[in-house]
Coordinates of C-alpha atoms and ligand atoms in Angstrom, one line a residue:
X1 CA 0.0 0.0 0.0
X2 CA 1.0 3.6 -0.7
X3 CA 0.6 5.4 2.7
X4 CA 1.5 9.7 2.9
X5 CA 1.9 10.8 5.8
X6 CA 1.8 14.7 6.2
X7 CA 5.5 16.3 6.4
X8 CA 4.9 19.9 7.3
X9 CA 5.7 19.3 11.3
X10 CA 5.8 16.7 14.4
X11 CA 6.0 13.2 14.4
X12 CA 6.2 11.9 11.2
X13 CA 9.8 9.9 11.0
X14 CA 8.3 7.5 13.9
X15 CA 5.2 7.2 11.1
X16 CA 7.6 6.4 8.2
X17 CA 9.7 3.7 10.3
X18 CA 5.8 2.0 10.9
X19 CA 4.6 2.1 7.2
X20 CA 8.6 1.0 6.1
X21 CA 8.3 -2.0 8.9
X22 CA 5.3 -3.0 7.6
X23 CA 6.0 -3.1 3.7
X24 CA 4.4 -0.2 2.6
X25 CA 5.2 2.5 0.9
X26 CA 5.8 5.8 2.8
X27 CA 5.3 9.1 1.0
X28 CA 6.3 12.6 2.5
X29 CA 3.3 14.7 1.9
X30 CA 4.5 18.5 1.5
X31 CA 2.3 19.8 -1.1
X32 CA -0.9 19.1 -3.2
X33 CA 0.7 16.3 -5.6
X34 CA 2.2 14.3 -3.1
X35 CA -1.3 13.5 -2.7
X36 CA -2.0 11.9 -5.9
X37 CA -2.3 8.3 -5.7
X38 CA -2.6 7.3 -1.9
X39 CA -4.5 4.4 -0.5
X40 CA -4.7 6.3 2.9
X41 CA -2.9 9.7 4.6
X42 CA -1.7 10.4 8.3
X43 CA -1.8 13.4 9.9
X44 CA 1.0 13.0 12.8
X45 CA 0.5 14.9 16.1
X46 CA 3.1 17.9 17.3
X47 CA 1.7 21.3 17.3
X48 CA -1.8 21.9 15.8
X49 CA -1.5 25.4 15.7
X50 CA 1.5 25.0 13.7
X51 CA 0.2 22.6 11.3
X52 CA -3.0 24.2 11.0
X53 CA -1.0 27.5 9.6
X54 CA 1.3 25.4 7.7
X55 CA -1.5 23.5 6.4
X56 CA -3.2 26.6 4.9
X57 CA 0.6 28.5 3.6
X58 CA 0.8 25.5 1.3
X59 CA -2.5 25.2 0.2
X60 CA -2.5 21.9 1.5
X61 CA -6.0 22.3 4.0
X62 CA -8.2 22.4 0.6
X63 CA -6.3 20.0 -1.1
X64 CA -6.9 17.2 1.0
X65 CA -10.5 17.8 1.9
X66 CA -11.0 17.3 -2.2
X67 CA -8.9 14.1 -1.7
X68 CA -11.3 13.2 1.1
X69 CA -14.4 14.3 -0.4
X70 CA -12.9 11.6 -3.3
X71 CA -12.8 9.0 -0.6
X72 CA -8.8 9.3 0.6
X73 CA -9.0 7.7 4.3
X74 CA -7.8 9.5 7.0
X75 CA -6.3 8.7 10.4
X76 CA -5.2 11.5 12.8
X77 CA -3.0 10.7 15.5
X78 CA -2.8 14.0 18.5
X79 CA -2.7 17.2 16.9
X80 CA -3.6 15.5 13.9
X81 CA -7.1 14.6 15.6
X82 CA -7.1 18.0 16.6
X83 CA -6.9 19.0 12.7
X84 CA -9.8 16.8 11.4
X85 CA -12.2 17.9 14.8
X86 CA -14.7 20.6 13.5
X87 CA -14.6 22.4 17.3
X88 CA -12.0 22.9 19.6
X89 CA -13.2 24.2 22.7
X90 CA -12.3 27.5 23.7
X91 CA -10.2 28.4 20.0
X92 CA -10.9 29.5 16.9
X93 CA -8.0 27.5 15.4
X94 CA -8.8 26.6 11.6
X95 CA -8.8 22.9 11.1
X96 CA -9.8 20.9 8.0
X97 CA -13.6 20.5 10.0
X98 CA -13.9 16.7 8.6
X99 CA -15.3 14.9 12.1
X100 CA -17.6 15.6 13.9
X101 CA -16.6 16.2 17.8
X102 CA -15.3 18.5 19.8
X103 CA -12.1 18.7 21.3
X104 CA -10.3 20.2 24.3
X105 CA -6.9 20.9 23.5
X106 CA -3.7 19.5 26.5
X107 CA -6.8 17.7 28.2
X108 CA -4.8 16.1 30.7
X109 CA -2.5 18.8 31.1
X110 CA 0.9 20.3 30.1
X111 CA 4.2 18.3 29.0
X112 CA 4.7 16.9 32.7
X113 CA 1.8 15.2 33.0
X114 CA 2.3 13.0 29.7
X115 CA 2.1 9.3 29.9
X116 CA 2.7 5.6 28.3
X117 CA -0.5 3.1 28.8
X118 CA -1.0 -0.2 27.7
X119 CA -4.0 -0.7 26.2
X120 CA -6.2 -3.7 24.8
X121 CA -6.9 -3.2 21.3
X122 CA -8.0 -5.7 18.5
X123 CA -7.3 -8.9 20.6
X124 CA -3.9 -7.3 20.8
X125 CA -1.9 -5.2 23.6
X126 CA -0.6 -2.4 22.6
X127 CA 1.3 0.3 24.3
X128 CA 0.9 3.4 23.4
X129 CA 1.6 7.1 24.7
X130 CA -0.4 10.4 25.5
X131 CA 2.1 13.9 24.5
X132 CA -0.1 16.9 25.7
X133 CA -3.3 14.7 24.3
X134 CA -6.4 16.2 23.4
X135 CA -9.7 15.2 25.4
X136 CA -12.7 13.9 23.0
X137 CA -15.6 16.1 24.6
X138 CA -18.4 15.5 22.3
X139 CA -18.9 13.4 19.2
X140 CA -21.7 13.0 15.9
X141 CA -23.9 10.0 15.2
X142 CA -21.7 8.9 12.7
X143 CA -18.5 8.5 15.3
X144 CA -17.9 5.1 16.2
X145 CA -15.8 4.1 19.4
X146 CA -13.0 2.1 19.2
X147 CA -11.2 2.2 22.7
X148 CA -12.0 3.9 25.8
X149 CA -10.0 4.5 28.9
X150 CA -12.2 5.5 32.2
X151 CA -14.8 5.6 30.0
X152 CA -13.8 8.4 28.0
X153 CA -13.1 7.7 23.8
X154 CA -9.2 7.7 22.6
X155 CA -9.9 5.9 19.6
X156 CA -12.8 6.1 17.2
X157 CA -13.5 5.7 13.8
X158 CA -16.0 7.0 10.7
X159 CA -16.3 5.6 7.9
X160 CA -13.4 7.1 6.2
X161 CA -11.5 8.6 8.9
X162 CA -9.6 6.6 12.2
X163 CA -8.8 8.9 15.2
X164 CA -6.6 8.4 18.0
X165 CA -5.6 11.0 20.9
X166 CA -2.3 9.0 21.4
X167 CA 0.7 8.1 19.8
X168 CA 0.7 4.7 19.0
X169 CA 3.8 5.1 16.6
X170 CA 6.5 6.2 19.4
X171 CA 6.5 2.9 20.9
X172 CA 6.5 0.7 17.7
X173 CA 3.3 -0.5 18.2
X174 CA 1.7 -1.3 15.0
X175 CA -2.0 -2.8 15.9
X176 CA -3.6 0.6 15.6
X177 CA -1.8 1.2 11.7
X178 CA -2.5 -2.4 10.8
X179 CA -6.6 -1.8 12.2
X180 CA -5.8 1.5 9.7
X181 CA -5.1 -0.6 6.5
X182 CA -7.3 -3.6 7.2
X183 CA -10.8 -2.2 8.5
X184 CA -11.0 1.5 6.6
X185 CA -8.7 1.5 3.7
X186 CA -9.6 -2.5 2.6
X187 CA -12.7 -3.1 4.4
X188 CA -15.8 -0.5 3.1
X189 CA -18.2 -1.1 6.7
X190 CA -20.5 1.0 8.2
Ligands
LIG201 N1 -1.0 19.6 22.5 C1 -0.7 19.5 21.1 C2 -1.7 20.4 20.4 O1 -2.5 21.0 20.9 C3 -0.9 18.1 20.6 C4 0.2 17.2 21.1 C5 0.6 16.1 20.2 O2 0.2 16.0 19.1 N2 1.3 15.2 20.8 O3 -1.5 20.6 19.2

């Protein structure tokens, strides 16, 4: 598979190594025609006020809402989450407005109070880590859950689009990129 993932700021080696490890393809995406032919995009996490700036300099915010309007899957991971939500609570950030919840940017708090979990996912453990993670605080009809800790969603799903509020990539783990390529770029449910 031919995976981009979004090269404008944060995370995105740790992305590469996952796609590489796997077998795929890995394809910087720094402007509009890296997005031509991909089977799926990630948007990494870092800093969402950056990307979201970045996003908009290159032209890139409109050019992948056509894409996804043409049915290119999307997974955010962090700040990338943060970039597909359609509401962040308390900003008027620009995002690309794609899903359908709301988000509260550094819900759990500031650098300190990051953290490393292991989580069950898929018949699999996985560990994964929250950076300055964003809380989900509401969500659509069309959102469905994938994982919840105390309750709360970290991972969810649409039909086109996978979400996570952690890093799954930092620690190696590659359940949550393989549940990526299997159930929404291969598998049409929902
Ligand atoms: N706190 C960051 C933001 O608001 C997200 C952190 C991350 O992606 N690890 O953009």
């Amino acid at each position: 598979m031919i995976i981009g993932v979004l090269d404008l700021q944060g995370a995105v080696h740790e992305h590469i190594s996952i796609i590489e490890s796997c077998n795929d393809i890995a394809v910087r995406v720094k402007e509009n025609k890296d997005l031509e032919n991909l089977d799926g995009l990630i948007i990494p996490g870092g800093e969402s006020t950056v990307l979201s700036r970045l996003l908009k300099i290159k032209g890139l915010n409109s050019g992948i809402v056509k894409k996804y309007r043409q049915g290119l899957k999307i997974w955010g991971t962090c700040a990338g989450l943060i970039i597909l939500a359609k509401k962040i609570e308390g900003e008027s950030m620009e995002t690309l407005g794609l899903l359908d919840i709301e988000v509260k940017r550094n819900g759990y708090g500031r650098q300190l109070d990051s953290f490393t979990k292991d989580v069950e996912f898929n018949n699999n453990v996985s560990t994964v880590r929250f950076i300055r993670a964003p809380r989900i605080i509401k969500t659509g009809v069309e959102i469905t859950p994938l994982l919840k800790i105390d309750n709360e969603i970290v991972a969810a799903r649409t039909k086109n689009t996978m979400f996570t509020t952690f890093h799954p990539e930092v620690t190696g783990d590659t359940s949550f990129y393989n549940y990526f390529k299997e159930s929404i770029i291969k598998t049409q449910v929902l």
